[in-house]
Coordinates of C-alpha atoms in Angstrom, one line a residue:
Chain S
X1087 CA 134.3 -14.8 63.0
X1088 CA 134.6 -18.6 63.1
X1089 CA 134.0 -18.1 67.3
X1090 CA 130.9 -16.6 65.9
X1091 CA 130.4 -19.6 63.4
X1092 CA 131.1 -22.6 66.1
X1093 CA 128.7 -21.1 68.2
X1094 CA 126.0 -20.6 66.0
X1095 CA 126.9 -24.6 65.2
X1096 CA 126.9 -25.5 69.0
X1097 CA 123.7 -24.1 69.3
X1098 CA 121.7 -25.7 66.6
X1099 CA 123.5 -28.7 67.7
X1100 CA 121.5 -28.0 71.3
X1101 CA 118.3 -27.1 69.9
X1102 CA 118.3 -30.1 67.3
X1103 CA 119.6 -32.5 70.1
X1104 CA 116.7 -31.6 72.7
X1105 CA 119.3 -30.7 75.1
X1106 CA 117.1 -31.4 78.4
X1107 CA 118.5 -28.4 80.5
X1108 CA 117.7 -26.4 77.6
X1109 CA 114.0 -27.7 77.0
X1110 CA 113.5 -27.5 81.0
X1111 CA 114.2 -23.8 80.6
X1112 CA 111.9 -22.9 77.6
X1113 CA 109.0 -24.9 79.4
X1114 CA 109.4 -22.6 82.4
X1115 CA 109.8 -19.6 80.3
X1116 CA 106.4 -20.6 78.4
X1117 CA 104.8 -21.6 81.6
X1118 CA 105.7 -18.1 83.5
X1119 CA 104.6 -16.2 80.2
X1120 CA 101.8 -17.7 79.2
X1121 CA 100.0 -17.8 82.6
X1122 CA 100.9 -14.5 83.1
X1123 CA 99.3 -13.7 79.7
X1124 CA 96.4 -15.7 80.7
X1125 CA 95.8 -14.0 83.7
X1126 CA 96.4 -10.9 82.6
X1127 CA 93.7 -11.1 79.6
X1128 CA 90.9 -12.2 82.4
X1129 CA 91.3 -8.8 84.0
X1130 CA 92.4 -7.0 81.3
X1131 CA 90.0 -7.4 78.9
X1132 CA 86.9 -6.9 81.1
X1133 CA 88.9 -3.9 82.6
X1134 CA 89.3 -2.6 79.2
X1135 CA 85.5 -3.0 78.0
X1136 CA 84.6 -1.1 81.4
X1137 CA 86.7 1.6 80.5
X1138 CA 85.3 1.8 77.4
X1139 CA 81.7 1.3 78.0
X1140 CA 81.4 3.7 81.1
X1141 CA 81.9 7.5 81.8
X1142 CA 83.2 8.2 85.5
X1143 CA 85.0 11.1 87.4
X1144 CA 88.8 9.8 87.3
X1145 CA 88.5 8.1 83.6
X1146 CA 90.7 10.2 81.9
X1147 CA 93.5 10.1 84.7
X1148 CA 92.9 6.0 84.5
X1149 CA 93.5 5.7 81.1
X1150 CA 96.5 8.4 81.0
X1151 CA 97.9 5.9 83.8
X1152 CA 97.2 2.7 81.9
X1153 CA 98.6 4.0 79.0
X1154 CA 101.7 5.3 80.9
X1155 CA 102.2 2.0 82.0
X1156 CA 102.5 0.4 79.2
X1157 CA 106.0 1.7 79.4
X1158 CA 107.0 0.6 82.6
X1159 CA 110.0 -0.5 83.2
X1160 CA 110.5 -4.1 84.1
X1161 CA 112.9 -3.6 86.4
X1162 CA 110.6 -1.0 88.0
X1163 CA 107.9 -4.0 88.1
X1164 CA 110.2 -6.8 89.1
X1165 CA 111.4 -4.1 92.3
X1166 CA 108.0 -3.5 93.1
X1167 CA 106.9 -7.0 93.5
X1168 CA 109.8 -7.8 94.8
X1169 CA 109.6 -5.6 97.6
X1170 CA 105.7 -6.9 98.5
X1171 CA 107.4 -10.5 98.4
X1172 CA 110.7 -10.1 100.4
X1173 CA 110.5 -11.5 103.9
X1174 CA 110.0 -8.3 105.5
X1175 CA 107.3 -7.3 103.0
X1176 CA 104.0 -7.0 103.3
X1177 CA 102.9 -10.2 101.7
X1178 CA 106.3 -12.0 102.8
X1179 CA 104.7 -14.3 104.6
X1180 CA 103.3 -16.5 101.5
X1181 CA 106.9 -16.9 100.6
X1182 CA 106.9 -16.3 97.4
X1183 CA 110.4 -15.1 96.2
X1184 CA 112.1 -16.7 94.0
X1185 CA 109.3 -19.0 92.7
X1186 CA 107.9 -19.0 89.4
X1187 CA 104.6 -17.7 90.8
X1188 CA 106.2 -14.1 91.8
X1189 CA 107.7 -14.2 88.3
X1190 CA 104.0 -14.4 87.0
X1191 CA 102.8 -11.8 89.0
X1192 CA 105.8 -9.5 88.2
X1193 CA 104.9 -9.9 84.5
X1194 CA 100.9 -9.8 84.7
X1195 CA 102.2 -6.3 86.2
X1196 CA 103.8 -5.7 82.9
X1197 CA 101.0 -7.2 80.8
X1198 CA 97.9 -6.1 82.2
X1199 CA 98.8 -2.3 81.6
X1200 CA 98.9 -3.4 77.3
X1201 CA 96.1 -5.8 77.3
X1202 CA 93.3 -3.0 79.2
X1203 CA 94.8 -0.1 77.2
X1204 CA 95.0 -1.3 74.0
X1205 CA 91.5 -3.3 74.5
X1206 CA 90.1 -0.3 75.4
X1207 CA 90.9 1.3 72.3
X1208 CA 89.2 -1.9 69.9
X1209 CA 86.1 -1.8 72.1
X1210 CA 85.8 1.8 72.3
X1211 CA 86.0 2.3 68.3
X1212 CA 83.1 -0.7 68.0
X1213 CA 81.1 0.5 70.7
X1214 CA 81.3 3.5 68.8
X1215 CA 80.2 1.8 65.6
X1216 CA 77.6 -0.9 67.8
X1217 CA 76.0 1.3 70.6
X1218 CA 72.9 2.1 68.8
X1219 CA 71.8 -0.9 67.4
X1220 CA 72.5 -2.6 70.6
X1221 CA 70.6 0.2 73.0
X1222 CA 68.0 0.0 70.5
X1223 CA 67.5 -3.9 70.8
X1224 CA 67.4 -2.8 74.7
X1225 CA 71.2 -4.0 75.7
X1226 CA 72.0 -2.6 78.8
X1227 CA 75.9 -2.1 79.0
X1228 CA 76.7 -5.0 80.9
X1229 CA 75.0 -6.7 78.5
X1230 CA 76.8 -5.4 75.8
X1231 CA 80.4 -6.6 76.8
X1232 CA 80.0 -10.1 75.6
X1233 CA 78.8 -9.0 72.4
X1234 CA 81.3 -6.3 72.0
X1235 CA 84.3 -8.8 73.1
X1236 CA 83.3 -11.1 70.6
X1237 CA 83.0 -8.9 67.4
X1238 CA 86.0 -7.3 68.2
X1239 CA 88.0 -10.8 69.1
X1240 CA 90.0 -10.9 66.0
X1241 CA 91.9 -7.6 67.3
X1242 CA 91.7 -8.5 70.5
X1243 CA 94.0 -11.2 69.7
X1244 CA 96.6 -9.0 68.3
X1245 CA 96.2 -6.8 71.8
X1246 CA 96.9 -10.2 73.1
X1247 CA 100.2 -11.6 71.5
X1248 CA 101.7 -7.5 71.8
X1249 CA 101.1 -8.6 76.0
X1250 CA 102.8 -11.9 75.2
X1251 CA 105.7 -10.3 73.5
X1252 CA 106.6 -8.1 76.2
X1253 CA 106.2 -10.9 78.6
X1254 CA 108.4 -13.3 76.6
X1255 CA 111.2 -10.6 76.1
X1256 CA 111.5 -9.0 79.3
X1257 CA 114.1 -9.7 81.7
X1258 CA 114.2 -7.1 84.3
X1259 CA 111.7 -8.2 86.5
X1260 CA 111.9 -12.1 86.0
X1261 CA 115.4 -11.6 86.8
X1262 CA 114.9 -9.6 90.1
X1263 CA 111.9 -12.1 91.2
X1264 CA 112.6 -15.0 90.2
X1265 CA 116.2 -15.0 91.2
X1266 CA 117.5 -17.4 88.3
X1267 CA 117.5 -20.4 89.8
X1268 CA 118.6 -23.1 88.2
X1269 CA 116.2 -25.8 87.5
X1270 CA 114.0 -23.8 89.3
X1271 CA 113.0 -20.0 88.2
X1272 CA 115.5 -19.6 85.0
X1273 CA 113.9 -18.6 81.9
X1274 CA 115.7 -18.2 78.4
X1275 CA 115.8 -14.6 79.2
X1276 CA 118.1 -14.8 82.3
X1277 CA 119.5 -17.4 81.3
X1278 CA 120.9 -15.9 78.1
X1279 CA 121.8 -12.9 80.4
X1280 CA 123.7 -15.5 82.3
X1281 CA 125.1 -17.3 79.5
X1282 CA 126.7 -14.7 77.9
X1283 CA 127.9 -12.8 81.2
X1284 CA 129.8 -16.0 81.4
X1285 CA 131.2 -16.1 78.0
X1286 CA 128.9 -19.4 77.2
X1287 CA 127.9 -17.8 73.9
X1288 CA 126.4 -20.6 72.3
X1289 CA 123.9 -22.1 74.8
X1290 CA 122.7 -18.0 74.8
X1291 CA 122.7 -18.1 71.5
X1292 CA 120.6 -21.4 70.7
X1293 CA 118.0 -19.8 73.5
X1294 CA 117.8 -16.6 71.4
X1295 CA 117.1 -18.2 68.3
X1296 CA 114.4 -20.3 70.3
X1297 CA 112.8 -17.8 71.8
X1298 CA 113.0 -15.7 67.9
X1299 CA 111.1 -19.3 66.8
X1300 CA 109.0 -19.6 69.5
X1301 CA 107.6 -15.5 69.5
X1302 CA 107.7 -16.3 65.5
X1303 CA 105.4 -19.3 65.7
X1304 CA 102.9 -18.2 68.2
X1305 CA 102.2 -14.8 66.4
X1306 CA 102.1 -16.8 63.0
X1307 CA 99.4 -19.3 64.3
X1308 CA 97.7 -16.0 65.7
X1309 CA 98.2 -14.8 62.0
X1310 CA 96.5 -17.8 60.7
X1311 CA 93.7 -18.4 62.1
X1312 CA 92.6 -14.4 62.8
X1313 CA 93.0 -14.2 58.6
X1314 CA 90.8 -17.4 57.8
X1315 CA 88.1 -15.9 60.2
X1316 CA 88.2 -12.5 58.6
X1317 CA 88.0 -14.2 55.3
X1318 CA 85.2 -15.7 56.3
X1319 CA 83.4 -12.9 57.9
X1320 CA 84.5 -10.0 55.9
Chain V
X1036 CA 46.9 -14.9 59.3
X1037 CA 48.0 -16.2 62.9
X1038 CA 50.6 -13.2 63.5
X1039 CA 48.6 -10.7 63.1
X1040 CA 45.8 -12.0 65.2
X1041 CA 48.5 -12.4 68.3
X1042 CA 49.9 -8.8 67.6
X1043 CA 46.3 -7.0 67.3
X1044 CA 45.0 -8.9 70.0
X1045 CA 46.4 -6.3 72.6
X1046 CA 46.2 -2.5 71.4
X1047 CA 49.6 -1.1 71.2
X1048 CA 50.1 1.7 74.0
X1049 CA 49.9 5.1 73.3
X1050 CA 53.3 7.5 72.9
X1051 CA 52.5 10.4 74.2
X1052 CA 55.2 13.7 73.7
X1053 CA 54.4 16.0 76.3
X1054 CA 56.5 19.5 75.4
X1055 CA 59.6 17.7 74.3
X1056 CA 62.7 19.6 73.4
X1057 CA 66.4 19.2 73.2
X1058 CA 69.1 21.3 73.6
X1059 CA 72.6 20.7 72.4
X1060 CA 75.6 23.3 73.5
X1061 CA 73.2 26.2 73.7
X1062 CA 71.7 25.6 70.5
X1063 CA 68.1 24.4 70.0
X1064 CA 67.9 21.6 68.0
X1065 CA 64.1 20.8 69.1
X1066 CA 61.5 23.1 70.2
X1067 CA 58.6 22.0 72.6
X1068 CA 56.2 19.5 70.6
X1069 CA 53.9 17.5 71.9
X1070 CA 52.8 14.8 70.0
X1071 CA 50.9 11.5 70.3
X1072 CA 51.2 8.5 68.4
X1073 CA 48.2 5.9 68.9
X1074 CA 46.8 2.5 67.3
X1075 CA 48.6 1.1 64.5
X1076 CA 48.8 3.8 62.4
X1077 CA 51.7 4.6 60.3
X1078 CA 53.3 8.2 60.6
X1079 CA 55.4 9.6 58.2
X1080 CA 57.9 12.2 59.5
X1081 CA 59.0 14.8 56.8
X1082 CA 61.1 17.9 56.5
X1083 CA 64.1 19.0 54.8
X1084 CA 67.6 17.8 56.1
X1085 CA 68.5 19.3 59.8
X1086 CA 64.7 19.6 60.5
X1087 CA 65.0 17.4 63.3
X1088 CA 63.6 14.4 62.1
X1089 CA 66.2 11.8 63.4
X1090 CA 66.3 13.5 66.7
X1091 CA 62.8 13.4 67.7
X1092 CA 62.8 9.4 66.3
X1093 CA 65.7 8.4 68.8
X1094 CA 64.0 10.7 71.2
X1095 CA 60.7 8.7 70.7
X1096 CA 62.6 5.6 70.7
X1097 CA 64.7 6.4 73.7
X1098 CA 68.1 6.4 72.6
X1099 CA 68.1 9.8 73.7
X1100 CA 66.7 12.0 76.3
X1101 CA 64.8 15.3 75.8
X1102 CA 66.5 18.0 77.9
X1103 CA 62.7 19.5 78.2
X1104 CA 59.3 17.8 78.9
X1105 CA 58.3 14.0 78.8
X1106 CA 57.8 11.0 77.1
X1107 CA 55.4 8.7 78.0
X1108 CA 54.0 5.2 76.9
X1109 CA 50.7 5.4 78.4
X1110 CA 50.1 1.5 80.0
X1111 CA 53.1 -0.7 79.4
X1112 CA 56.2 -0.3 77.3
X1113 CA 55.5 -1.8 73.9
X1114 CA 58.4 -4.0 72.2
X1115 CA 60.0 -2.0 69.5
X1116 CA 62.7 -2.1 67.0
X1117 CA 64.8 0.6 65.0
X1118 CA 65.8 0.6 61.2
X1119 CA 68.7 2.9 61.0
X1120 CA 69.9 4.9 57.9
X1121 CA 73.0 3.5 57.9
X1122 CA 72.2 -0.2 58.9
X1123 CA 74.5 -1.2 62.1
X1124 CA 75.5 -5.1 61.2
X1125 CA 77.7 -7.2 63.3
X1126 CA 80.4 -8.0 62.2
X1127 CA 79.1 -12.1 61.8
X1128 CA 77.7 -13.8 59.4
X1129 CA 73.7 -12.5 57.8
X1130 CA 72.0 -15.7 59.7
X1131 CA 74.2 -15.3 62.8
X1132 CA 72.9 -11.6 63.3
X1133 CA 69.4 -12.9 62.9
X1134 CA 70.2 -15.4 65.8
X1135 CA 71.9 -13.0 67.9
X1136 CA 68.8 -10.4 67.8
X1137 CA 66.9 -13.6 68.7
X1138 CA 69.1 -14.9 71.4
X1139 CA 68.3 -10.8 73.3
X1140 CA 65.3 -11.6 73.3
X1141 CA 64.9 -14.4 74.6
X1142 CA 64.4 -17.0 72.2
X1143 CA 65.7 -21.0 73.0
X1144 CA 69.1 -21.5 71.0
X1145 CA 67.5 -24.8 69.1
X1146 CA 65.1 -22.8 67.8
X1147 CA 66.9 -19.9 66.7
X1148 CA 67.8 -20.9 63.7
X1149 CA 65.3 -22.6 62.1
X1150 CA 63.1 -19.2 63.3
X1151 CA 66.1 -17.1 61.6
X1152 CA 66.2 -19.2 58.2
X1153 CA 62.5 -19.1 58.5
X1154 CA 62.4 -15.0 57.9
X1155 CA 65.3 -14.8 55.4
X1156 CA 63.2 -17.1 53.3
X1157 CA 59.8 -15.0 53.5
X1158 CA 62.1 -12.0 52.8
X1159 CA 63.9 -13.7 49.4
X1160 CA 67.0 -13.6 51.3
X1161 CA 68.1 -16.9 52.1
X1162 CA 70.7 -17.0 49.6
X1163 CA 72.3 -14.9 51.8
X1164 CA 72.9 -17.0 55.0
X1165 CA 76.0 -17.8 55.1
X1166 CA 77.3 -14.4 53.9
X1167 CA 79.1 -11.7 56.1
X1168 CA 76.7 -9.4 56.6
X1169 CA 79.2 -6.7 56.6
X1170 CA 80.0 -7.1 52.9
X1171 CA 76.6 -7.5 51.8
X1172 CA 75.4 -4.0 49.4
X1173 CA 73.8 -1.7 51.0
X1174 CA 70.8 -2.5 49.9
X1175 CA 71.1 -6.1 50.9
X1176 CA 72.3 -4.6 54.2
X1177 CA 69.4 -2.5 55.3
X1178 CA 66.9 -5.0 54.0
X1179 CA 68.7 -7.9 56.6
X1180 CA 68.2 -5.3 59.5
X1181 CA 64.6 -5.5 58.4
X1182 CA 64.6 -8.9 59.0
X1183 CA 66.7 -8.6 62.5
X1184 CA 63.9 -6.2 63.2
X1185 CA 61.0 -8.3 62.2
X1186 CA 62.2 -11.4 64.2
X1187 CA 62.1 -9.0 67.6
X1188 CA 58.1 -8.9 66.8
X1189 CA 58.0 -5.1 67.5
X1190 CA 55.0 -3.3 68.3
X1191 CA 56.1 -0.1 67.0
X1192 CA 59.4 0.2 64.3
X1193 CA 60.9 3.3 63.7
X1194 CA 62.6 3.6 60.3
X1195 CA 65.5 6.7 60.2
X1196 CA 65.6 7.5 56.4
X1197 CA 65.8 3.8 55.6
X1198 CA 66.0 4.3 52.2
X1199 CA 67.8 7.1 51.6
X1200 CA 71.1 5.6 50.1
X1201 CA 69.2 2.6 48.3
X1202 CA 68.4 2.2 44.8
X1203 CA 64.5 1.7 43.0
X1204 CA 64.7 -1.8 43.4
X1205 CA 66.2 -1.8 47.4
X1206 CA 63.3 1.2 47.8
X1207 CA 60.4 -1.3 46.7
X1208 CA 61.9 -4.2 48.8
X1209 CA 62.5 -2.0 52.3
X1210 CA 58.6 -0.3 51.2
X1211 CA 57.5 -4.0 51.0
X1212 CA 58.6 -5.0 54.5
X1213 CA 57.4 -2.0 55.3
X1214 CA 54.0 -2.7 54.7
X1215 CA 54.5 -6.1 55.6
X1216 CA 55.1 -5.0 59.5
X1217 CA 52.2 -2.9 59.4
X1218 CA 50.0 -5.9 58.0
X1219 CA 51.1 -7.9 60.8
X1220 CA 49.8 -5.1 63.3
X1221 CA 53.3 -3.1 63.9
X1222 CA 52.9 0.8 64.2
X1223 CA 55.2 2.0 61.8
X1224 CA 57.2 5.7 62.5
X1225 CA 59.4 6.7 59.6
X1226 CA 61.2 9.5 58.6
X1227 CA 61.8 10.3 54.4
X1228 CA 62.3 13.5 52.6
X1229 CA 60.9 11.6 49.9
X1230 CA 57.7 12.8 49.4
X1231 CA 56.7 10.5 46.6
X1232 CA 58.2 7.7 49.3
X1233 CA 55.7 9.3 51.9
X1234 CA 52.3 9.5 49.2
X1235 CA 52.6 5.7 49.0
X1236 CA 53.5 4.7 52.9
X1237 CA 51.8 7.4 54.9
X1238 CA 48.2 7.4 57.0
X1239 CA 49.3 10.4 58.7
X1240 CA 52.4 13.0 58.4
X1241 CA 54.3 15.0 60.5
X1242 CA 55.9 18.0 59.1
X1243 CA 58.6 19.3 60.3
X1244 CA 61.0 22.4 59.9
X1245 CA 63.8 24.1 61.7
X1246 CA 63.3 21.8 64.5
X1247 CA 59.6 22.8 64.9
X1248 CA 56.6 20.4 64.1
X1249 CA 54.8 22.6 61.9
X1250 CA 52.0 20.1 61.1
X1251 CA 50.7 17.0 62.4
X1252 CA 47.5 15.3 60.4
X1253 CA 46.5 12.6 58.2
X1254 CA 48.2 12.4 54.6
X1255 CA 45.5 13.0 52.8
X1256 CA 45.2 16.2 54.2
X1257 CA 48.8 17.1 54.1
X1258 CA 49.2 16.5 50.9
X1259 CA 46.0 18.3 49.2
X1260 CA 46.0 21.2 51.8
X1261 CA 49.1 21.8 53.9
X1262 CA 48.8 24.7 56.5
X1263 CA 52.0 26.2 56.6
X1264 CA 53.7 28.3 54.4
X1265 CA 56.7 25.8 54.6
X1266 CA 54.7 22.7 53.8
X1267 CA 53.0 23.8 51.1
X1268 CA 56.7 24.9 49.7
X1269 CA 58.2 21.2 50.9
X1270 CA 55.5 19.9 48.6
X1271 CA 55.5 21.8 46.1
X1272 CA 59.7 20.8 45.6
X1273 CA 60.8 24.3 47.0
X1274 CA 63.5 24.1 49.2
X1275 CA 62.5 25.4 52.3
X1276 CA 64.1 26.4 55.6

């Protein structure tokens, strides 16, 4: 118990002190997540509206897939890429392994899967709600996406931080990817991994409670501002 | 003065049904009409609930497609607008709406809304503005769409039961702009089972029943010497089917 207690102490000690290994490995983890978040919004989003707004042969199997997804593994994802990236791969020749980039792509695989899926689902149920109106004032579908986006923003959002979650907490693929390099591809995740492997429990246990604060903040701003809007626009 | 003079300048084109019908799962939901609707007239569609009133407006309007026969507009395709039962708001603020419906078509952002304030004012509803327009009453709710559908400058408006859910004083409001569109030149195609509603709006009516037009002529004549069995029930308050 008083193991338990030092360690919890040691680690507020390193959060409090801006211990600069430590805030090297929390920018990286933001960096990887966050673009990977980013990128997987730009497609997913659009991807999601498409699904939403068009009837094809194959849509059904597409959205049983994207929706199986959602569960994949990241170790499954972090293989995958890893295999495209290894020397001998395919795409080995941009060397790529073992760089923070191939730890974005791993987890946009990861992302992209929740953020199309679960967008698909808002924009479906307001297209639903819209289509009318909007064919009526002579929007063709295309036309409609912006519009549909838009209105529908405020649970888009919460589509959104569920893709940032899963990219903040997995470590499966960043692991297998990114190799967890010091100084150069470790995240909080691996490096907790790490950490406590090694018996360091509490540098892994100041990065868990940062990355508790860190998920905690970013949802609460999300929180925030999504609740002023709907207060203002019902 | 100056609106209508732009809209009456050119003579709205003709809609011309040609054996429309529509077919749902087997089950006829509109027989064969044909059906033309010309100069700036306004037509009153009437018949008891499931009579195929709404379908043959969105298949006027286009939202849907007859699975038999043709529609037409004879020339060019006029502007037009829809007025739903249920009004379909975005989920933005009353003037917002009005600027998106004027940002479709076409209108320069820095006049938007200036334009937008312009027609919630003539419509008594610029206390409104700043309101969601989602949690606006229902009556405030339909009479905003007529606003969003004034703005577009339609041609020809169809109106799907527009008052059915409101109360006396949203019924005057909505009969108002009503007759405010069709002052400014706008062929108006609405659909009641109000006949009281349709003795005060109509110039001409089209009955309908069981998915069949039964009649199509002016109200006067509807309403002092129906043809059809049905009509002469509809009018007389039976319930007919």
């Amino acid at each position: 118990m008083t193991d338990d207690a030092n360690a919890f102490q040691t680690a507020l000690s390193l959060i409090l002190g801006l211990d600069p290994d430590l805030l090297g490995i929390v920018a990286l983890s933001l960096r990887v997540s966050l673009s990977a978040v980013l990128i997987a919004t730009l497609i997913g989003l659009p991807l999601g509206a498409a699904l939403a707004l068009w009837k094809f042969p194959g849509r059904g199997s597409l959205i049983v897939v994207l929706n199986a997804f959602m569960g994949l593994p990241p170790v499954v994802a972090g293989l995958t890429v890893y295999l495209l990236l290894s020397r001998a791969g395919p795409l080995g020749e941009l060397g790529l392994l073992f760089t923070p980039t191939a730890m974005v792509v791993a987890q946009v695989i990861l992302v992209l899967p929740i953020i199309a899926a679960l967008a698909r689902q808002q924009i479906e149920e307001l297209h639903g709600d819209y289509h009318e109106q909007l064919r009526s004032m002579g929007l063709s579908k295309q036309r409609m996406i912006p519009t549909l986006l838009w209105d529908a923003r405020f649970g888009l959002m919460t589509v959104i931080l569920a893709g940032f979650g899963r990219a903040s907490a997995e470590v499966g693929a960043v692991m297998i990817v990114g190799g967890n390099i010091e100084g150069v591809t470790r995240v909080m995740t691996t490096a907790i991994v790490l950490e406590t492997s090694k018996g360091d429990l509490p540098l892994a246990l100041g990065l868990g409670i940062l990355l508790l604060g860190l998920v905690a903040l970013v949802n609460a701003a999300a929180y925030l501002i999504g609740e002023s809007a709907r207060g203002r626009l019902g | 003065m100056n609106e209508m003079t732009r809209l009456a300048a050119t003579a709205i084109p003709t809609l011309s049904l040609q054996g429309v019908g529509f077919v749902h799962r087997g089950q006829t939901l509109l027989h064969p009409v044909d059906l033309r609707l010309e100069g700036c007239r306004r037509t009153l569609l009437m018949g008891p609930n499931g009579a195929g009133k709404s379908l043959l407006m969105r298949l006027a309007h286009g939202l849907l497609t007859p699975t038999q026969g043709q529609i037409r507009w004879e020339g060019r395709r006029p502007r037009q607008s829809m007025v739903f039962q249920r009004p379909v708001l975005l989920k933005r603020t009353a003037l917002a709406n009005l600027t998106y419906a004027l940002a479709v078509n076409g209108v320069p952002r820095a006049r938007r809304k200036s334009v937008a304030r312009e027609a919630l004012e003539r419509f008594g509803l610029a206390a409104l503005e700043k309101r969601p327009a989602r949690v606006l009453s229902g009556g405030e709710q339909q009479r905003l769409a007529l606003v969003r559908a004034w703005l577009t400058e339609p041609e020809m408006l169809f109106l799907d039961e527009p008052t059915s859910a409101l109360d006396p004083a949203a019924i005057k409001a909505v009969e108002d702009a009503v007759r405010d569109f069709h002052a400014r030149g706008t062929r108006i195609l609405m659909s009641t089972h109000d006949l009281y509603q349709a003795r005060r709006l109509a110039d001409d009516v089209v009955f309908l029943c069981g998915g069949r037009v039964l009649e199509y002529t002016s109200a006067a004549e509807f309403f002092t010497a129906p043809v059809t069995p049905q009509a002469r029930a509809f009018i007389r308050g039976e319930l007919v089917w």
